[in-house]
Amino acid sequence: MNALRIDLNSDLGEGFGIWRLGDDDALLDVVSSANVACGFHAGDPDILRRVCDRAAERGVAIGAQVGYRDLAGFGRRDVDVPAGTLTNEVLYQLGALEAFARTAGSRVSYLKPHGALYNRIVTDEKQAAAVVAAVLAYDPGLPVLGLPGSAWLRLAAEAGLTVITEAFADRGYTAAATLVPRSEPGALITDVEEVARRVLGMITEQKVRAVDGSEVTVSARSVCVHGDSPGAVAMAKAVRAALLAAGVEIAPFVGQR
């Protein structure tokens, strides 16, 4: 148990203008990596600057959470984007966040797709390849985060990128070890104690119970608590406490770049 080490990440910076979503400051005191919205699904320059500054102050790794250009839908609506355009849009988002990360004395340390893009590239090889192409063009040394077994991580690994597998603390799983769509029952888990128990099982036993009652295998080096989930801060604290009590070290999967 003492040999186990896990990263705890959360989606941050997801407000826009006068709108605020989640408690970024409180979560930055708990997590080891911050998936920062880059302006396409959420986030604006003021928010990106603030989150990067505070993440750097706390030694939290900064990751680019890139998504479809869909502010109105929070990046959770499927969008048909030509592959070349998607590559350029991912590059655009990376560049925006990198400017604020560098200003804070840090760097963008990894990339994680958001929402509909995250789910689509589990199976859509053309869209997945477009995101891989963006990372290769930007920095072939930049690690990428995603769902185990996805086309996204397979293509990224084949291209020589460092891939990091991810599990979700507050999301339901299907029998195929994919996430239950948010429109379906069992998609969200909000009970704090249940969330902590599930994460402990995923990390120490590599197992989680799916919505149909079956047990599926989950392999992950990073665990996500969504910043916009109800009770996100309490869940993140409970997950952190449970892992530490079990002798699991919590640290970023990448060093500060």
mmCIF file of C-alpha atoms in Angstrom:
data_model
loop_
_atom_site.group_PDB
_atom_site.id
_atom_site.type_symbol
_atom_site.label_atom_id
_atom_site.label_comp_id
_atom_site.label_asym_id
_atom_site.label_seq_id
_atom_site.Cartn_x
_atom_site.Cartn_y
_atom_site.Cartn_z
ATOM 1 C CA MET A 1 0.000 0.000 0.000
ATOM 2 C CA ASN A 2 2.804 2.415 0.841
ATOM 3 C CA ALA A 3 4.130 2.124 -2.713
ATOM 4 C CA LEU A 4 0.928 3.516 -4.209
ATOM 5 C CA ARG A 5 1.004 7.057 -5.529
ATOM 6 C CA ILE A 6 -1.937 8.831 -7.142
ATOM 7 C CA ASP A 7 -2.679 12.238 -8.595
ATOM 8 C CA LEU A 8 -5.879 14.029 -7.591
ATOM 9 C CA ASN A 9 -7.193 16.427 -10.234
ATOM 10 C CA SER A 10 -10.155 18.742 -10.623
ATOM 11 C CA ASP A 11 -11.643 20.918 -13.375
ATOM 12 C CA LEU A 12 -11.112 24.541 -12.395
ATOM 13 C CA GLY A 13 -11.519 28.038 -13.821
ATOM 14 C CA GLU A 14 -14.930 27.191 -15.229
ATOM 15 C CA GLY A 15 -16.647 30.504 -14.648
ATOM 16 C CA PHE A 16 -17.064 33.251 -17.240
ATOM 17 C CA GLY A 17 -17.439 36.983 -16.709
ATOM 18 C CA ILE A 18 -19.683 37.570 -13.689
ATOM 19 C CA TRP A 19 -20.564 33.861 -13.499
ATOM 20 C CA ARG A 20 -18.703 31.643 -11.064
ATOM 21 C CA LEU A 21 -18.797 27.868 -10.968
ATOM 22 C CA GLY A 22 -17.240 25.849 -8.174
ATOM 23 C CA ASP A 23 -14.799 26.912 -5.470
ATOM 24 C CA ASP A 24 -11.418 27.063 -7.200
ATOM 25 C CA ASP A 25 -9.505 28.321 -4.174
ATOM 26 C CA ALA A 26 -10.784 25.610 -1.844
ATOM 27 C CA LEU A 27 -10.092 22.853 -4.376
ATOM 28 C CA LEU A 28 -6.566 24.130 -5.008
ATOM 29 C CA ASP A 29 -5.865 23.409 -1.340
ATOM 30 C CA VAL A 30 -6.853 19.755 -1.860
ATOM 31 C CA VAL A 31 -5.866 18.606 -5.355
ATOM 32 C CA SER A 32 -2.428 18.023 -6.832
ATOM 33 C CA SER A 33 -3.336 18.925 -10.442
ATOM 34 C CA ALA A 34 -5.682 21.549 -11.873
ATOM 35 C CA ASN A 35 -7.406 21.069 -15.230
ATOM 36 C CA VAL A 36 -7.872 24.710 -16.174
ATOM 37 C CA ALA A 37 -10.564 25.711 -18.676
ATOM 38 C CA CYS A 38 -8.911 27.477 -21.611
ATOM 39 C CA GLY A 39 -11.719 29.780 -22.747
ATOM 40 C CA PHE A 40 -13.667 27.648 -25.223
ATOM 41 C CA HIS A 41 -16.113 25.918 -22.879
ATOM 42 C CA ALA A 42 -15.508 28.254 -19.915
ATOM 43 C CA GLY A 43 -12.926 30.621 -18.498
ATOM 44 C CA ASP A 44 -11.888 34.135 -19.423
ATOM 45 C CA PRO A 45 -8.532 35.964 -19.168
ATOM 46 C CA ASP A 46 -9.158 37.183 -15.619
ATOM 47 C CA ILE A 47 -10.117 33.702 -14.442
ATOM 48 C CA LEU A 48 -7.217 31.996 -16.220
ATOM 49 C CA ARG A 49 -4.760 34.469 -14.654
ATOM 50 C CA ARG A 50 -6.185 34.022 -11.157
ATOM 51 C CA VAL A 51 -6.327 30.223 -11.230
ATOM 52 C CA CYS A 52 -2.814 29.899 -12.689
ATOM 53 C CA ASP A 53 -1.395 32.305 -10.121
ATOM 54 C CA ARG A 54 -2.958 30.459 -7.220
ATOM 55 C CA ALA A 55 -2.116 27.009 -8.559
ATOM 56 C CA ALA A 56 1.530 28.048 -8.908
ATOM 57 C CA GLU A 57 1.550 29.444 -5.362
ATOM 58 C CA ARG A 58 0.357 26.084 -4.022
ATOM 59 C CA GLY A 59 2.611 23.912 -6.166
ATOM 60 C CA VAL A 60 -0.367 22.453 -8.032
ATOM 61 C CA ALA A 61 0.381 21.232 -11.569
ATOM 62 C CA ILE A 62 -1.426 23.206 -14.284
ATOM 63 C CA GLY A 63 -3.123 21.255 -17.062
ATOM 64 C CA ALA A 64 -4.898 22.558 -20.154
ATOM 65 C CA GLN A 65 -8.512 21.420 -20.270
ATOM 66 C CA VAL A 66 -9.363 21.858 -23.937
ATOM 67 C CA GLY A 67 -12.819 21.468 -25.433
ATOM 68 C CA TYR A 68 -15.135 22.311 -28.256
ATOM 69 C CA ARG A 69 -15.895 25.985 -28.891
ATOM 70 C CA ASP A 70 -19.208 25.886 -26.995
ATOM 71 C CA LEU A 71 -19.586 28.439 -24.205
ATOM 72 C CA ALA A 72 -23.384 28.249 -24.276
ATOM 73 C CA GLY A 73 -23.350 24.488 -23.829
ATOM 74 C CA PHE A 74 -20.386 24.375 -21.435
ATOM 75 C CA GLY A 75 -18.581 22.169 -23.934
ATOM 76 C CA ARG A 76 -20.946 19.291 -23.233
ATOM 77 C CA ARG A 77 -22.672 19.328 -26.622
ATOM 78 C CA ASP A 78 -21.285 17.268 -29.472
ATOM 79 C CA VAL A 79 -19.890 19.544 -32.186
ATOM 80 C CA ASP A 80 -18.784 18.467 -35.644
ATOM 81 C CA VAL A 81 -15.444 20.174 -36.225
ATOM 82 C CA PRO A 82 -13.183 19.416 -39.204
ATOM 83 C CA ALA A 83 -10.045 17.641 -38.057
ATOM 84 C CA GLY A 84 -7.715 20.439 -39.128
ATOM 85 C CA THR A 85 -9.826 23.042 -37.354
ATOM 86 C CA LEU A 86 -9.957 20.962 -34.179
ATOM 87 C CA THR A 87 -6.154 20.678 -34.191
ATOM 88 C CA ASN A 88 -5.850 24.445 -34.520
ATOM 89 C CA GLU A 89 -8.455 25.106 -31.841
ATOM 90 C CA VAL A 90 -6.607 22.860 -29.394
ATOM 91 C CA LEU A 91 -3.368 24.698 -30.192
ATOM 92 C CA TYR A 92 -5.139 28.016 -29.623
ATOM 93 C CA GLN A 93 -6.334 26.924 -26.185
ATOM 94 C CA LEU A 94 -2.927 25.563 -25.205
ATOM 95 C CA GLY A 95 -1.275 28.835 -26.166
ATOM 96 C CA ALA A 96 -3.734 30.904 -24.156
ATOM 97 C CA LEU A 97 -3.237 28.929 -20.968
ATOM 98 C CA GLU A 98 0.535 28.697 -21.425
ATOM 99 C CA ALA A 99 0.785 32.492 -21.375
ATOM 100 C CA PHE A 100 -0.905 32.706 -17.983
ATOM 101 C CA ALA A 101 0.921 29.687 -16.576
ATOM 102 C CA ARG A 102 4.283 31.189 -17.529
ATOM 103 C CA THR A 103 3.276 34.563 -16.099
ATOM 104 C CA ALA A 104 2.595 32.734 -12.825
ATOM 105 C CA GLY A 105 6.071 31.195 -12.912
ATOM 106 C CA SER A 106 4.819 27.752 -13.947
ATOM 107 C CA ARG A 107 4.066 25.908 -17.210
ATOM 108 C CA VAL A 108 1.276 23.889 -18.758
ATOM 109 C CA SER A 109 2.235 20.409 -17.564
ATOM 110 C CA TYR A 110 -0.325 18.225 -19.348
ATOM 111 C CA LEU A 111 -3.469 18.249 -21.498
ATOM 112 C CA LYS A 112 -6.902 16.847 -20.720
ATOM 113 C CA PRO A 113 -9.906 17.086 -23.075
ATOM 114 C CA HIS A 114 -13.190 18.313 -21.619
ATOM 115 C CA GLY A 115 -16.812 17.228 -21.798
ATOM 116 C CA ALA A 116 -18.149 16.207 -25.187
ATOM 117 C CA LEU A 117 -14.669 16.162 -26.685
ATOM 118 C CA TYR A 118 -13.402 13.872 -23.911
ATOM 119 C CA ASN A 119 -16.257 11.439 -24.472
ATOM 120 C CA ARG A 120 -16.202 11.583 -28.275
ATOM 121 C CA ILE A 121 -12.536 10.701 -28.612
ATOM 122 C CA VAL A 122 -13.056 7.572 -26.571
ATOM 123 C CA THR A 123 -14.257 6.041 -29.864
ATOM 124 C CA ASP A 124 -13.915 8.673 -32.640
ATOM 125 C CA GLU A 125 -10.458 8.063 -34.083
ATOM 126 C CA LYS A 126 -10.493 11.048 -36.462
ATOM 127 C CA GLN A 127 -11.257 13.534 -33.703
ATOM 128 C CA ALA A 128 -8.791 11.782 -31.392
ATOM 129 C CA ALA A 129 -6.076 11.951 -34.049
ATOM 130 C CA ALA A 130 -6.731 15.679 -34.473
ATOM 131 C CA VAL A 131 -6.082 16.305 -30.772
ATOM 132 C CA VAL A 132 -2.976 14.114 -30.887
ATOM 133 C CA ALA A 133 -1.739 16.168 -33.843
ATOM 134 C CA ALA A 134 -2.130 19.363 -31.821
ATOM 135 C CA VAL A 135 -0.100 18.011 -28.906
ATOM 136 C CA LEU A 136 2.623 16.751 -31.234
ATOM 137 C CA ALA A 137 2.844 20.141 -32.930
ATOM 138 C CA TYR A 138 2.880 22.008 -29.614
ATOM 139 C CA ASP A 139 5.171 19.819 -27.500
ATOM 140 C CA PRO A 140 5.704 16.064 -28.022
ATOM 141 C CA GLY A 141 6.850 15.897 -24.396
ATOM 142 C CA LEU A 142 3.494 17.078 -23.045
ATOM 143 C CA PRO A 143 1.664 14.256 -21.204
ATOM 144 C CA VAL A 144 -2.020 13.668 -21.962
ATOM 145 C CA LEU A 145 -4.795 12.516 -19.645
ATOM 146 C CA GLY A 146 -7.739 10.333 -20.615
ATOM 147 C CA LEU A 147 -9.972 7.309 -20.145
ATOM 148 C CA PRO A 148 -8.288 3.880 -20.139
ATOM 149 C CA GLY A 149 -9.045 1.929 -23.300
ATOM 150 C CA SER A 150 -9.930 5.025 -25.325
ATOM 151 C CA ALA A 151 -8.930 5.606 -28.931
ATOM 152 C CA TRP A 152 -7.474 8.894 -27.693
ATOM 153 C CA LEU A 153 -4.908 7.311 -25.385
ATOM 154 C CA ARG A 154 -4.123 4.513 -27.826
ATOM 155 C CA LEU A 155 -3.370 6.917 -30.677
ATOM 156 C CA ALA A 156 -1.457 9.210 -28.335
ATOM 157 C CA ALA A 157 0.712 6.313 -27.157
ATOM 158 C CA GLU A 158 1.297 5.151 -30.735
ATOM 159 C CA ALA A 159 2.485 8.683 -31.554
ATOM 160 C CA GLY A 160 5.006 8.549 -28.713
ATOM 161 C CA LEU A 161 3.139 10.770 -26.238
ATOM 162 C CA THR A 162 3.132 10.044 -22.510
ATOM 163 C CA VAL A 163 -0.361 8.859 -21.593
ATOM 164 C CA ILE A 164 -1.902 9.036 -18.121
ATOM 165 C CA THR A 165 -4.992 6.974 -17.322
ATOM 166 C CA GLU A 166 -7.765 8.598 -15.329
ATOM 167 C CA ALA A 167 -10.648 7.500 -13.098
ATOM 168 C CA PHE A 168 -13.635 9.561 -11.970
ATOM 169 C CA ALA A 169 -14.646 9.907 -8.346
ATOM 170 C CA ASP A 170 -18.110 11.328 -8.913
ATOM 171 C CA ARG A 171 -19.269 9.655 -12.134
ATOM 172 C CA GLY A 172 -21.054 6.367 -12.730
ATOM 173 C CA TYR A 173 -19.471 3.684 -14.905
ATOM 174 C CA THR A 174 -21.048 1.415 -17.500
ATOM 175 C CA ALA A 175 -20.277 -2.297 -17.741
ATOM 176 C CA ALA A 176 -17.848 -1.373 -20.541
ATOM 177 C CA ALA A 177 -15.854 0.830 -18.128
ATOM 178 C CA THR A 178 -16.989 4.023 -19.864
ATOM 179 C CA LEU A 179 -18.784 6.928 -18.189
ATOM 180 C CA VAL A 180 -22.565 6.859 -17.928
ATOM 181 C CA PRO A 181 -23.912 9.732 -20.071
ATOM 182 C CA ARG A 182 -25.019 12.661 -17.917
ATOM 183 C CA SER A 183 -28.545 12.361 -19.332
ATOM 184 C CA GLU A 184 -28.976 8.855 -17.899
ATOM 185 C CA PRO A 185 -29.684 7.618 -14.341
ATOM 186 C CA GLY A 186 -26.617 6.890 -12.261
ATOM 187 C CA ALA A 187 -24.399 9.330 -14.123
ATOM 188 C CA LEU A 188 -23.546 11.421 -11.062
ATOM 189 C CA ILE A 189 -22.570 10.273 -7.583
ATOM 190 C CA THR A 190 -23.011 12.895 -4.903
ATOM 191 C CA ASP A 191 -22.809 10.976 -1.614
ATOM 192 C CA VAL A 192 -19.470 11.961 -0.105
ATOM 193 C CA GLU A 193 -18.830 8.692 1.731
ATOM 194 C CA GLU A 194 -19.738 6.610 -1.310
ATOM 195 C CA VAL A 195 -17.415 8.661 -3.506
ATOM 196 C CA ALA A 196 -14.513 8.125 -1.101
ATOM 197 C CA ARG A 197 -15.192 4.367 -0.885
ATOM 198 C CA ARG A 198 -15.373 4.015 -4.656
ATOM 199 C CA VAL A 199 -12.105 5.859 -5.210
ATOM 200 C CA LEU A 200 -10.340 3.774 -2.591
ATOM 201 C CA GLY A 201 -11.527 0.623 -4.360
ATOM 202 C CA MET A 202 -10.469 1.924 -7.766
ATOM 203 C CA ILE A 203 -6.977 2.777 -6.573
ATOM 204 C CA THR A 204 -6.196 -0.092 -4.185
ATOM 205 C CA GLU A 205 -8.127 -2.885 -5.943
ATOM 206 C CA GLN A 206 -8.551 -1.470 -9.474
ATOM 207 C CA LYS A 207 -12.258 -2.272 -9.329
ATOM 208 C CA VAL A 208 -15.501 -0.267 -9.395
ATOM 209 C CA ARG A 209 -19.162 -1.303 -9.446
ATOM 210 C CA ALA A 210 -20.968 -0.305 -12.639
ATOM 211 C CA VAL A 211 -24.554 0.942 -12.811
ATOM 212 C CA ASP A 212 -25.798 -2.524 -13.818
ATOM 213 C CA GLY A 213 -24.248 -4.037 -10.697
ATOM 214 C CA SER A 214 -21.301 -5.669 -12.442
ATOM 215 C CA GLU A 215 -17.727 -5.127 -11.332
ATOM 216 C CA VAL A 216 -15.373 -3.575 -13.861
ATOM 217 C CA THR A 217 -11.635 -3.071 -13.892
ATOM 218 C CA VAL A 218 -10.314 0.479 -13.649
ATOM 219 C CA SER A 219 -6.652 1.356 -14.013
ATOM 220 C CA ALA A 220 -5.727 4.925 -13.198
ATOM 221 C CA ARG A 221 -2.803 7.113 -12.230
ATOM 222 C CA SER A 222 -5.034 10.140 -11.649
ATOM 223 C CA VAL A 223 -8.484 10.602 -10.103
ATOM 224 C CA CYS A 224 -10.820 13.445 -11.084
ATOM 225 C CA VAL A 225 -13.341 15.208 -8.862
ATOM 226 C CA HIS A 226 -15.397 17.546 -11.052
ATOM 227 C CA GLY A 227 -15.188 21.092 -9.755
ATOM 228 C CA ASP A 228 -18.804 21.808 -10.731
ATOM 229 C CA SER A 229 -20.253 18.755 -8.966
ATOM 230 C CA PRO A 230 -22.481 19.378 -5.926
ATOM 231 C CA GLY A 231 -20.301 19.203 -2.827
ATOM 232 C CA ALA A 232 -17.104 19.033 -4.881
ATOM 233 C CA VAL A 233 -14.896 20.399 -2.104
ATOM 234 C CA ALA A 234 -16.273 17.968 0.490
ATOM 235 C CA MET A 235 -15.841 15.080 -1.943
ATOM 236 C CA ALA A 236 -12.276 16.039 -2.789
ATOM 237 C CA LYS A 237 -11.385 16.330 0.897
ATOM 238 C CA ALA A 238 -12.991 12.958 1.666
ATOM 239 C CA VAL A 239 -11.161 11.279 -1.218
ATOM 240 C CA ARG A 240 -7.852 12.792 -0.151
ATOM 241 C CA ALA A 241 -8.371 11.760 3.473
ATOM 242 C CA ALA A 242 -9.351 8.195 2.538
ATOM 243 C CA LEU A 243 -6.346 7.739 0.272
ATOM 244 C CA LEU A 244 -3.887 9.166 2.781
ATOM 245 C CA ALA A 245 -5.356 6.996 5.554
ATOM 246 C CA ALA A 246 -4.774 3.969 3.327
ATOM 247 C CA GLY A 247 -1.129 4.908 2.871
ATOM 248 C CA VAL A 248 -1.528 6.239 -0.667
ATOM 249 C CA GLU A 249 0.693 9.189 -1.545
ATOM 250 C CA ILE A 250 -1.007 12.074 -3.371
ATOM 251 C CA ALA A 251 1.197 13.968 -5.820
ATOM 252 C CA PRO A 252 1.086 15.314 -9.380
ATOM 253 C CA PHE A 253 1.827 12.698 -12.034
ATOM 254 C CA VAL A 254 4.193 15.221 -13.601
ATOM 255 C CA GLY A 255 6.767 17.550 -12.126
ATOM 256 C CA GLN A 256 6.433 21.274 -12.621
ATOM 257 C CA ARG A 257 7.631 22.032 -16.143
#
